[in-house]
XYZ file of C-alpha atoms in Angstrom:
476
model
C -110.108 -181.094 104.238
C -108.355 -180.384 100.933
C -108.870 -182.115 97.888
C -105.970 -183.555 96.379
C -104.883 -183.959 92.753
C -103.461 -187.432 91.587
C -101.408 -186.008 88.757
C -99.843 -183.734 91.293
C -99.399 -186.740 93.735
C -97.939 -188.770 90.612
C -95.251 -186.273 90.263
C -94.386 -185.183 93.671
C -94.514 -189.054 95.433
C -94.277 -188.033 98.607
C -96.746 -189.935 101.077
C -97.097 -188.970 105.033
C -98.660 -192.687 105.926
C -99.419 -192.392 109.722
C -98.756 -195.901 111.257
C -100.444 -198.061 109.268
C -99.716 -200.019 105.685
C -102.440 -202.551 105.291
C -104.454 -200.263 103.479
C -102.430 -196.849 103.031
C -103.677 -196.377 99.296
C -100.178 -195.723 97.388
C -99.934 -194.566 94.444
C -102.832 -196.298 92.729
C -105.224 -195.034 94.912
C -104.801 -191.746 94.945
C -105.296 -191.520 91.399
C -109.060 -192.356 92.501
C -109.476 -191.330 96.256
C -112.697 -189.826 96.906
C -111.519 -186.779 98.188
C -109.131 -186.245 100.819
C -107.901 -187.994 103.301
C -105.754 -187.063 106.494
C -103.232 -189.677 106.160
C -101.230 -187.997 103.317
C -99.656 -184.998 102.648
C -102.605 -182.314 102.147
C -101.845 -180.027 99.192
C -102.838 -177.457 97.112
C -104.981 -178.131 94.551
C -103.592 -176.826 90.906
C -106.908 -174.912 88.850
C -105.749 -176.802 85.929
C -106.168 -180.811 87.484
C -108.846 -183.030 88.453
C -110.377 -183.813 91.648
C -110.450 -187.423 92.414
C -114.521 -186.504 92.634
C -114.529 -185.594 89.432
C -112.798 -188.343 87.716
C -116.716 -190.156 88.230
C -117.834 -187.218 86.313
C -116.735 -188.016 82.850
C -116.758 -191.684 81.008
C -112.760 -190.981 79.714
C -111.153 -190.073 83.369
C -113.325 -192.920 84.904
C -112.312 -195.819 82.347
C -108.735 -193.954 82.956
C -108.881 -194.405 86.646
C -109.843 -198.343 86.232
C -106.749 -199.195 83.572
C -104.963 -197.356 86.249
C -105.096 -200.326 88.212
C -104.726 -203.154 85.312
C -101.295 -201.001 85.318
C -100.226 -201.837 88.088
C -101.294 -205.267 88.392
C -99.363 -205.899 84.871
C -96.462 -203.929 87.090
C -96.593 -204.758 90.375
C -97.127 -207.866 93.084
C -99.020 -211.072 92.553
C -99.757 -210.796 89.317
C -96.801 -209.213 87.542
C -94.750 -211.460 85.094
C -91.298 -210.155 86.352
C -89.196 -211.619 88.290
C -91.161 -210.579 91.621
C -93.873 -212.061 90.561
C -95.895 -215.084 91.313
C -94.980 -217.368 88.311
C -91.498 -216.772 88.793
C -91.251 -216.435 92.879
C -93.974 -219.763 93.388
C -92.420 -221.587 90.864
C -89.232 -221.558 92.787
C -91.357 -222.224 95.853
C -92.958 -225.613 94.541
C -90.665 -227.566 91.985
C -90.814 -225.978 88.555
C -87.937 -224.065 88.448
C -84.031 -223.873 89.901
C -82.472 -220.653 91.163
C -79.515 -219.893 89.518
C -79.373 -216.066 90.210
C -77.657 -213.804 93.127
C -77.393 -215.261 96.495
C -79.269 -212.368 97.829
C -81.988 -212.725 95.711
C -85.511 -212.824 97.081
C -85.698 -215.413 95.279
C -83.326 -217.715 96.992
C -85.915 -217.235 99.344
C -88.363 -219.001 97.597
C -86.275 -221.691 95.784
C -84.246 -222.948 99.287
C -87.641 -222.702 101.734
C -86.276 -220.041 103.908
C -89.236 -217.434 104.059
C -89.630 -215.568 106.799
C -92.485 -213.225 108.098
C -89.914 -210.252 107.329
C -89.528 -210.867 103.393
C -89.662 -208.283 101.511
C -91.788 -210.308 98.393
C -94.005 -211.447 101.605
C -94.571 -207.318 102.254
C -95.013 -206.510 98.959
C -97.349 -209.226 97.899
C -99.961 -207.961 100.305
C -99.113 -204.707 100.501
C -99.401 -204.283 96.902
C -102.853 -206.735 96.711
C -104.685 -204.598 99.435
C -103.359 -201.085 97.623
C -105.278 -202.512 94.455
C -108.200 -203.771 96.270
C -108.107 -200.585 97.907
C -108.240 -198.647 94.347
C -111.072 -201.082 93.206
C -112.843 -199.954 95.857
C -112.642 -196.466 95.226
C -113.802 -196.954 92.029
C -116.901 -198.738 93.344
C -117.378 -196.155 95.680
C -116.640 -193.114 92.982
C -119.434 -194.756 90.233
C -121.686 -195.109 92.774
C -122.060 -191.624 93.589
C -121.193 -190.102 90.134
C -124.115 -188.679 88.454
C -122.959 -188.090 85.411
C -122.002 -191.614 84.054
C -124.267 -193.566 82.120
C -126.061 -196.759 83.816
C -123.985 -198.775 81.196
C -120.472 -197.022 82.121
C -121.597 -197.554 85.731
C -122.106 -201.186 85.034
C -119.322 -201.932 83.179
C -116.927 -199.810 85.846
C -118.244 -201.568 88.744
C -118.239 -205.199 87.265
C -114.427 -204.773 86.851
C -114.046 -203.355 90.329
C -115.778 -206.430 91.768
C -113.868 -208.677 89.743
C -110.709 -206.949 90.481
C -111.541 -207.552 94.440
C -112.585 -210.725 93.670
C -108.901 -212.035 91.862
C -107.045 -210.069 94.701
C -108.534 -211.813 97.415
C -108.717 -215.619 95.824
C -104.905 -214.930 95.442
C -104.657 -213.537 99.160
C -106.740 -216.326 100.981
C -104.705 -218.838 98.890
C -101.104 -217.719 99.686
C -101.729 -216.547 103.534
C -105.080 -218.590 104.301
C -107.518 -216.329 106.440
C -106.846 -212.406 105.498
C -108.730 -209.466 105.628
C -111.422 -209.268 103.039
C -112.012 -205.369 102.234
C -114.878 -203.744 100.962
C -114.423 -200.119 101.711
C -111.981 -197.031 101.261
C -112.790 -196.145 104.887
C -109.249 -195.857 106.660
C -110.932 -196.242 110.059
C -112.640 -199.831 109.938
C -109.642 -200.890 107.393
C -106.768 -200.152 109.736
C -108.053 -202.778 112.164
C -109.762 -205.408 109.722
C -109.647 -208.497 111.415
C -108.854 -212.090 109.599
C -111.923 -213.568 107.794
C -111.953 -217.652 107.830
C -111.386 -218.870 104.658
C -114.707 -220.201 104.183
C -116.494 -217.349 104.998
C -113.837 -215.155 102.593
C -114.623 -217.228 99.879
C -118.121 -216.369 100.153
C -117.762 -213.232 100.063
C -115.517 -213.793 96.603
C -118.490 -215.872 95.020
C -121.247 -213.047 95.616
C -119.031 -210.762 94.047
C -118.033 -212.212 91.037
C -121.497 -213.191 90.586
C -122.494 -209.432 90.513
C -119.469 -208.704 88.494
C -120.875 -211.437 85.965
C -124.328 -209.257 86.401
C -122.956 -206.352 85.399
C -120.489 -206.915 82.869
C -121.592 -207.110 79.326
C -121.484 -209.841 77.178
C -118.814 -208.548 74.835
C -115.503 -206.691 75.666
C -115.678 -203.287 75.354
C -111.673 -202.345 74.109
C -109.497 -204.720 71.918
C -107.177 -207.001 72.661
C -109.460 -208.634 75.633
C -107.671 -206.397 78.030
C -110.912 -205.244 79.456
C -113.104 -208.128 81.633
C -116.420 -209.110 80.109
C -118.814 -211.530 81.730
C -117.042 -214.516 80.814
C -113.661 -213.286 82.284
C -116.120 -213.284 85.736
C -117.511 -216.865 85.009
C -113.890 -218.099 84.026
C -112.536 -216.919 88.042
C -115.680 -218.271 89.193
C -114.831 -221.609 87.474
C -111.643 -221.679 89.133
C -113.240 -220.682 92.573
C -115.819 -223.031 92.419
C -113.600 -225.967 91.640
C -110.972 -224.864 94.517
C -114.112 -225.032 96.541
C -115.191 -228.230 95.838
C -118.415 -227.166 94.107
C -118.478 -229.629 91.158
C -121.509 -228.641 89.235
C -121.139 -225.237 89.875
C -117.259 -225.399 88.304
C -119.042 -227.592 85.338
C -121.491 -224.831 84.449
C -119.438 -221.578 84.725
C -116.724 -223.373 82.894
C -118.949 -224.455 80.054
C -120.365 -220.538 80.052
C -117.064 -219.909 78.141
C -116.443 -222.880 76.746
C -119.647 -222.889 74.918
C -119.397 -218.676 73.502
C -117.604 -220.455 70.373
C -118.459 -216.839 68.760
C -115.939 -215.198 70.799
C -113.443 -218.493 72.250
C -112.257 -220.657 68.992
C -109.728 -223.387 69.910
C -106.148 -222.990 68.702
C -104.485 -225.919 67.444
C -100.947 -224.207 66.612
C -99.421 -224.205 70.203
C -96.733 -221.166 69.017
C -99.778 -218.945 68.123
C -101.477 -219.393 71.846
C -99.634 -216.914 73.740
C -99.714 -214.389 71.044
C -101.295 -211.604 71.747
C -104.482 -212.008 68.716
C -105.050 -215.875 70.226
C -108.406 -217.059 70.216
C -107.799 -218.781 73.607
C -107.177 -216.041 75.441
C -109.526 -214.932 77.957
C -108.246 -211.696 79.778
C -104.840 -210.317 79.322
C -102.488 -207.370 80.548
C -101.184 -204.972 77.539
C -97.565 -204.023 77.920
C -97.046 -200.575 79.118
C -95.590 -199.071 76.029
C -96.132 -200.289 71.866
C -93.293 -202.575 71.296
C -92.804 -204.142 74.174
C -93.870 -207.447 74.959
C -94.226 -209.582 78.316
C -92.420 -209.272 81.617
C -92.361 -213.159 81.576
C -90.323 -213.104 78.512
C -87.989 -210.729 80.144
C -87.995 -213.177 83.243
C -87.506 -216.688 81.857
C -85.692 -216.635 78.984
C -81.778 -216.732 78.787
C -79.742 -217.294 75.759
C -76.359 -218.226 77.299
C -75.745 -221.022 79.301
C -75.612 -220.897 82.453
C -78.771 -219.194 83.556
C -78.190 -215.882 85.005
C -81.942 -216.134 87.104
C -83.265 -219.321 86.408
C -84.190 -222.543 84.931
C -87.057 -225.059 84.167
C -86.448 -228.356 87.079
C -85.486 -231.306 85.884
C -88.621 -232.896 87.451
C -90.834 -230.605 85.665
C -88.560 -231.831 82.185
C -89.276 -235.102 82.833
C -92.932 -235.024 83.056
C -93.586 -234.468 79.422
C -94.952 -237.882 77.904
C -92.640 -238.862 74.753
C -94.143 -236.958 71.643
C -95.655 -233.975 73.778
C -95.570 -230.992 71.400
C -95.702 -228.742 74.506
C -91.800 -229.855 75.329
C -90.786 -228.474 71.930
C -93.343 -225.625 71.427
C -93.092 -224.421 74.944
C -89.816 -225.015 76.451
C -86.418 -224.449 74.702
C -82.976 -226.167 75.280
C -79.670 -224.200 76.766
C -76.339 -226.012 76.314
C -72.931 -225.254 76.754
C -71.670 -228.602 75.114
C -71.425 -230.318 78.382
C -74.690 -229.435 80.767
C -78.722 -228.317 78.991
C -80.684 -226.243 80.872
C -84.285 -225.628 79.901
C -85.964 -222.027 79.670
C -89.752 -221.632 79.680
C -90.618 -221.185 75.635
C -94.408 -220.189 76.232
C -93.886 -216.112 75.405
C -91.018 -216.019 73.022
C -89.649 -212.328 73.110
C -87.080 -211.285 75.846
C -86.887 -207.834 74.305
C -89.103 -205.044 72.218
C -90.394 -205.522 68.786
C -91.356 -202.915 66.115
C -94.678 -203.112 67.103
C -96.128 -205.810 70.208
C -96.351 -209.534 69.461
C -97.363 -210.877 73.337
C -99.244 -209.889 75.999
C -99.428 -211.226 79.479
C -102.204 -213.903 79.794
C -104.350 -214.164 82.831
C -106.859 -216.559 81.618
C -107.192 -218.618 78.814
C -109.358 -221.253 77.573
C -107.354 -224.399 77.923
C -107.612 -224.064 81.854
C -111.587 -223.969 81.432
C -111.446 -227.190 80.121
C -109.121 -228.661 82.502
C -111.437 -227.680 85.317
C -114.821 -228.788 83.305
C -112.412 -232.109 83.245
C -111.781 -232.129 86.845
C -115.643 -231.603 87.641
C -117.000 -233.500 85.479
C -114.625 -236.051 86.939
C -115.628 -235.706 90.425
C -119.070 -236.033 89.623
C -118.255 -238.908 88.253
C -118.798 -238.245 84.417
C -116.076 -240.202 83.500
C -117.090 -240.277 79.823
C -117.294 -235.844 79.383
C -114.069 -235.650 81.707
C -111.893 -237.619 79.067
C -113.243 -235.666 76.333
C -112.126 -232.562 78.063
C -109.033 -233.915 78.998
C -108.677 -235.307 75.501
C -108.833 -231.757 74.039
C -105.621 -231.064 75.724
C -103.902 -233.804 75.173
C -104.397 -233.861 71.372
C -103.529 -230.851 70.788
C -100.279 -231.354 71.985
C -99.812 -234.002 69.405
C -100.590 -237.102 72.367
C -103.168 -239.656 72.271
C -106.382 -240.058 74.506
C -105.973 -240.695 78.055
C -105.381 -244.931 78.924
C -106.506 -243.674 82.703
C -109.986 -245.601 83.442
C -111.111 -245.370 86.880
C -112.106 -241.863 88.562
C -108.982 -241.668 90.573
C -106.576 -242.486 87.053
C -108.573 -239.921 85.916
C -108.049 -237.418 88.600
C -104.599 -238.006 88.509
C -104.375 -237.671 84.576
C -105.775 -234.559 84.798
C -103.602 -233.061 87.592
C -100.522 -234.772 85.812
C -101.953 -232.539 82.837
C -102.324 -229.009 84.103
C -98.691 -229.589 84.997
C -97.137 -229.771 81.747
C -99.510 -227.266 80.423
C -99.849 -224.414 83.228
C -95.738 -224.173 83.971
C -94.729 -221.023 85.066
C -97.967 -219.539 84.663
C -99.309 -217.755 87.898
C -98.356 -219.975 90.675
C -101.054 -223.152 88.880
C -98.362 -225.614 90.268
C -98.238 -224.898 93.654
C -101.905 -223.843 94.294
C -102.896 -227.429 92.455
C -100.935 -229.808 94.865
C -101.709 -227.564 97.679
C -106.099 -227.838 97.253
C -105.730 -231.686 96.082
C -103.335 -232.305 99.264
C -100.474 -233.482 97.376
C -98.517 -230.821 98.493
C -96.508 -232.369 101.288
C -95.769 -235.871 98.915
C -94.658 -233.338 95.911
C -92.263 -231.285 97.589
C -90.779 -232.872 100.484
C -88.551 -234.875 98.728
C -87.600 -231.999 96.657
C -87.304 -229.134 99.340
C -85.087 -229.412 101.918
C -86.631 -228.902 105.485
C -90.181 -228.842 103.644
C -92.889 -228.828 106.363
C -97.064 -229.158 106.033
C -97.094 -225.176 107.691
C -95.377 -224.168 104.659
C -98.554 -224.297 102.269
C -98.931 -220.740 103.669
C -96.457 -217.965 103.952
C -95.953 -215.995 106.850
C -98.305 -212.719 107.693
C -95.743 -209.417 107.029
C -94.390 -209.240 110.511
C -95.107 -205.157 109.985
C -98.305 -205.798 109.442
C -99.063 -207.666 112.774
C -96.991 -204.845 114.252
C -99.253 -202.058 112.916
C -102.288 -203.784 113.447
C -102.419 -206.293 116.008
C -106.677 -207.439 114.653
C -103.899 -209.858 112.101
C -102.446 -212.265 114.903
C -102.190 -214.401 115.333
C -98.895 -215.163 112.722
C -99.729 -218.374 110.287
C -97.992 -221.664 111.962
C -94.310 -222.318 111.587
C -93.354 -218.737 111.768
């Protein structure tokens, strides 16, 4: 078989994918496949690029290969801040924002409750997840048998590979419940993966991120935190641990971050925490180019009235306490005289700047403490979950929490994450959806809202291709 070269595939685009798209290995992958493989175009390979099996033979074309992938995440499906993306397309879905934009919008979608299993966001959500997952594999696979890389290099590469699979897959299992969890590059065995139960998928998340928080080194290794470290691991292990009901487990991994006050300093001055130098920020994307800024800027803000895409919910306005710093920091007010419509305020450039002000955040510190708060809670240290939930609160100019009991407490702190995780990466949804206040949060706001719709349909293509999916998630 010929060897391919990625640069070449990069500029010619043109992909032979023989019935199958769960795991076809687009664009991103081929940058890293190990070799080549019969399901694409075979071609020539140019004296003057790289194999993909030499990309593991040099530190540069390796590191290359793995911000390759942050690339496309920043770009591309879940995790994008456009207007595919999950903050935009799941807050439409739950009841943070209104859908102002074109009626054929995928979007509309979203906002009115009318998914079905042939969406095209529904395609490209997975399809784009499993192409990344595929491309972190390939890099585990590639540093594994390099052996030129140093045992640090090799660390470092695979901790962010693990990691990478890791996010992917929480995100998967929580949008379309049991999925696929994949661990190889091998076409073969990933053409007819078979659903994993969620239980058993989440396992398999947990013993990689703790290998990933093995691996990785203590302090980033690029600036700008755009590279994971260990405590970008423990941070996603937090956040598994408390969606998994593991309370002291959540309470220690959050406190792992909480308590590198070297690295993490608390920011009180709520216009400086989504800039790109913040102190609370855990793990970032960098915009593709110097000067620009976020895609979440580009998404959510509007200057004119009415919104041309859309628009913070009224429900969501009405949640901030009187005196929360976070309405007038965070949000900003539209009018036309007549009608105000709210924009989220969080990243505050819609357009380039001389040089880049914002970067997309993944992770920051104030959600550590929120789910330290919610352990601590359930464990029923009521005493250390008000002082996390405190540190929130006052820094968005309110008082201590009145709530007493556990349960006042547990709803304080979901009431909280509200008003501060807003059209950041689908927190919204995914919180009423694991504390099963899904169905009493949205049916009264979404018409023909049903309990099947806390998971979207399986890509109808995908259950055509490989029939190991079915069967399709309930209500579809």
């Amino acid at each position: 078989m010929k060897k391919k070269s990625f640069l070449r595939f990069i500029q010619n685009y043109k992909i032979k994918i023989v019935n199958h798209r769960l795991l076809t290995g687009l664009l991103v992958s081929c940058m890293i496949l190990l070799g080549g493989c019969d399901n694409f175009v075979e071609v020539d390979l140019p004296s003057s690029q790289l194999t993909a099996s030499t990309v593991f033979q040099d530190r540069a074309t390796a590191n290359a290969a793995m911000v390759s992938i942050y690339a496309k995440m920043r770009d591309e499906g879940i995790l994008s801040g456009s207007v595919t993306g999950i903050s935009n397309q799941m807050g439409n879905y739950a009841d943070e924002l209104v859908y102002y934009g074109d009626i054929s919008g995928t979007t509309r979608n979203f906002y009115n409750n009318t998914l079905l299993a042939s969406n095209s966001e529904v395609f490209n959500w997975w399809s784009s997840s499993y192409n990344q997952i595929y491309a972190a594999n390939a890099i585990i696979e590639g540093v594994h048998a390099s052996t030129a890389l140093a045992v640090s290099d090799k660390n470092q590469l695979t901790g962010e590979a693990l990691f990478v699979r890791s996010l992917l897959h929480f995100y998967l299992v929580n949008l379309y419940g049991d999925v696929p969890y994949i661990i190889t590059t091998d076409y073969q065995q990933n053409k007819v993966a078979h659903r994993m139960p969620s239980a058993e998928l989440y396992s398999h998340i947990i013993s990689d991120l703790e290998l990933a928080v093995s691996l990785l080194p203590e302090d980033y290794i690029s600036s700008d935190r755009v590279r994971p470290n260990k405590s970008v691991a423990m941070a996603l292990l937090a956040r598994v641990y408390l969606y998994k009901g593991m309370w002291a487990e959540a309470t220690n991994a959050a406190s792992y971050t909480l308590n590198n006050t070297g690295m993490y300093t608390w920011e009180t001055n709520l216009d400086a925490i989504f800039l790109k130098e913040s102190t609370t920020t855990i793990w970032q994307f960098m915009p593709r180019a110097g000067g620009q800024n976020t895609r979440e800027g580009e998404t959510f803000i509007f200057t004119a009235p009415p919104p041309s895409l859309v628009a913070l919910s009224a429900e969501l306005i009405s949640e901030f306490e009187s005196g929360d710093q976070r309405k007038d920091h965070w949000t900003h007010a539209i009018t036309n005289g007549t009608d105000t419509w709210y924009h989220s305020n969080k990243y505050k450039q819609k357009s380039n700047t001389p040089s880049s002000l914002e970067y997309s955040i993944v992770f920051r510190l104030a959600e550590q403490y929120l789910i330290r708060s919610e352990a601590r809670a359930q464990q029923g240290d009521l005493i250390g979950a008000k002082e996390d939930l405190d540190k929130i609160r006052n820094t968005a100019g309110l008082s201590g929490t009145t709530a007493v009991s556990q349960q006042d407490i547990l709803s304080a702190i979901l009431h909280e994450r509200r008003v501060e995780f807003f059209t950041e990466l689908g927190h919204r949804f995914f919180d009423l959806k694991r504390t099963n206040h899904l169905d009493d949060a949205l049916s009264s706001v979404k018409v023909g809202w049903n309990t099947t719709d806390r998971l979207l349909p399986l890509p109808e293509s995908e259950l055509t291709l490989n029939p190991n999916l079915n069967p399709q998630n309930p209500g579809y």
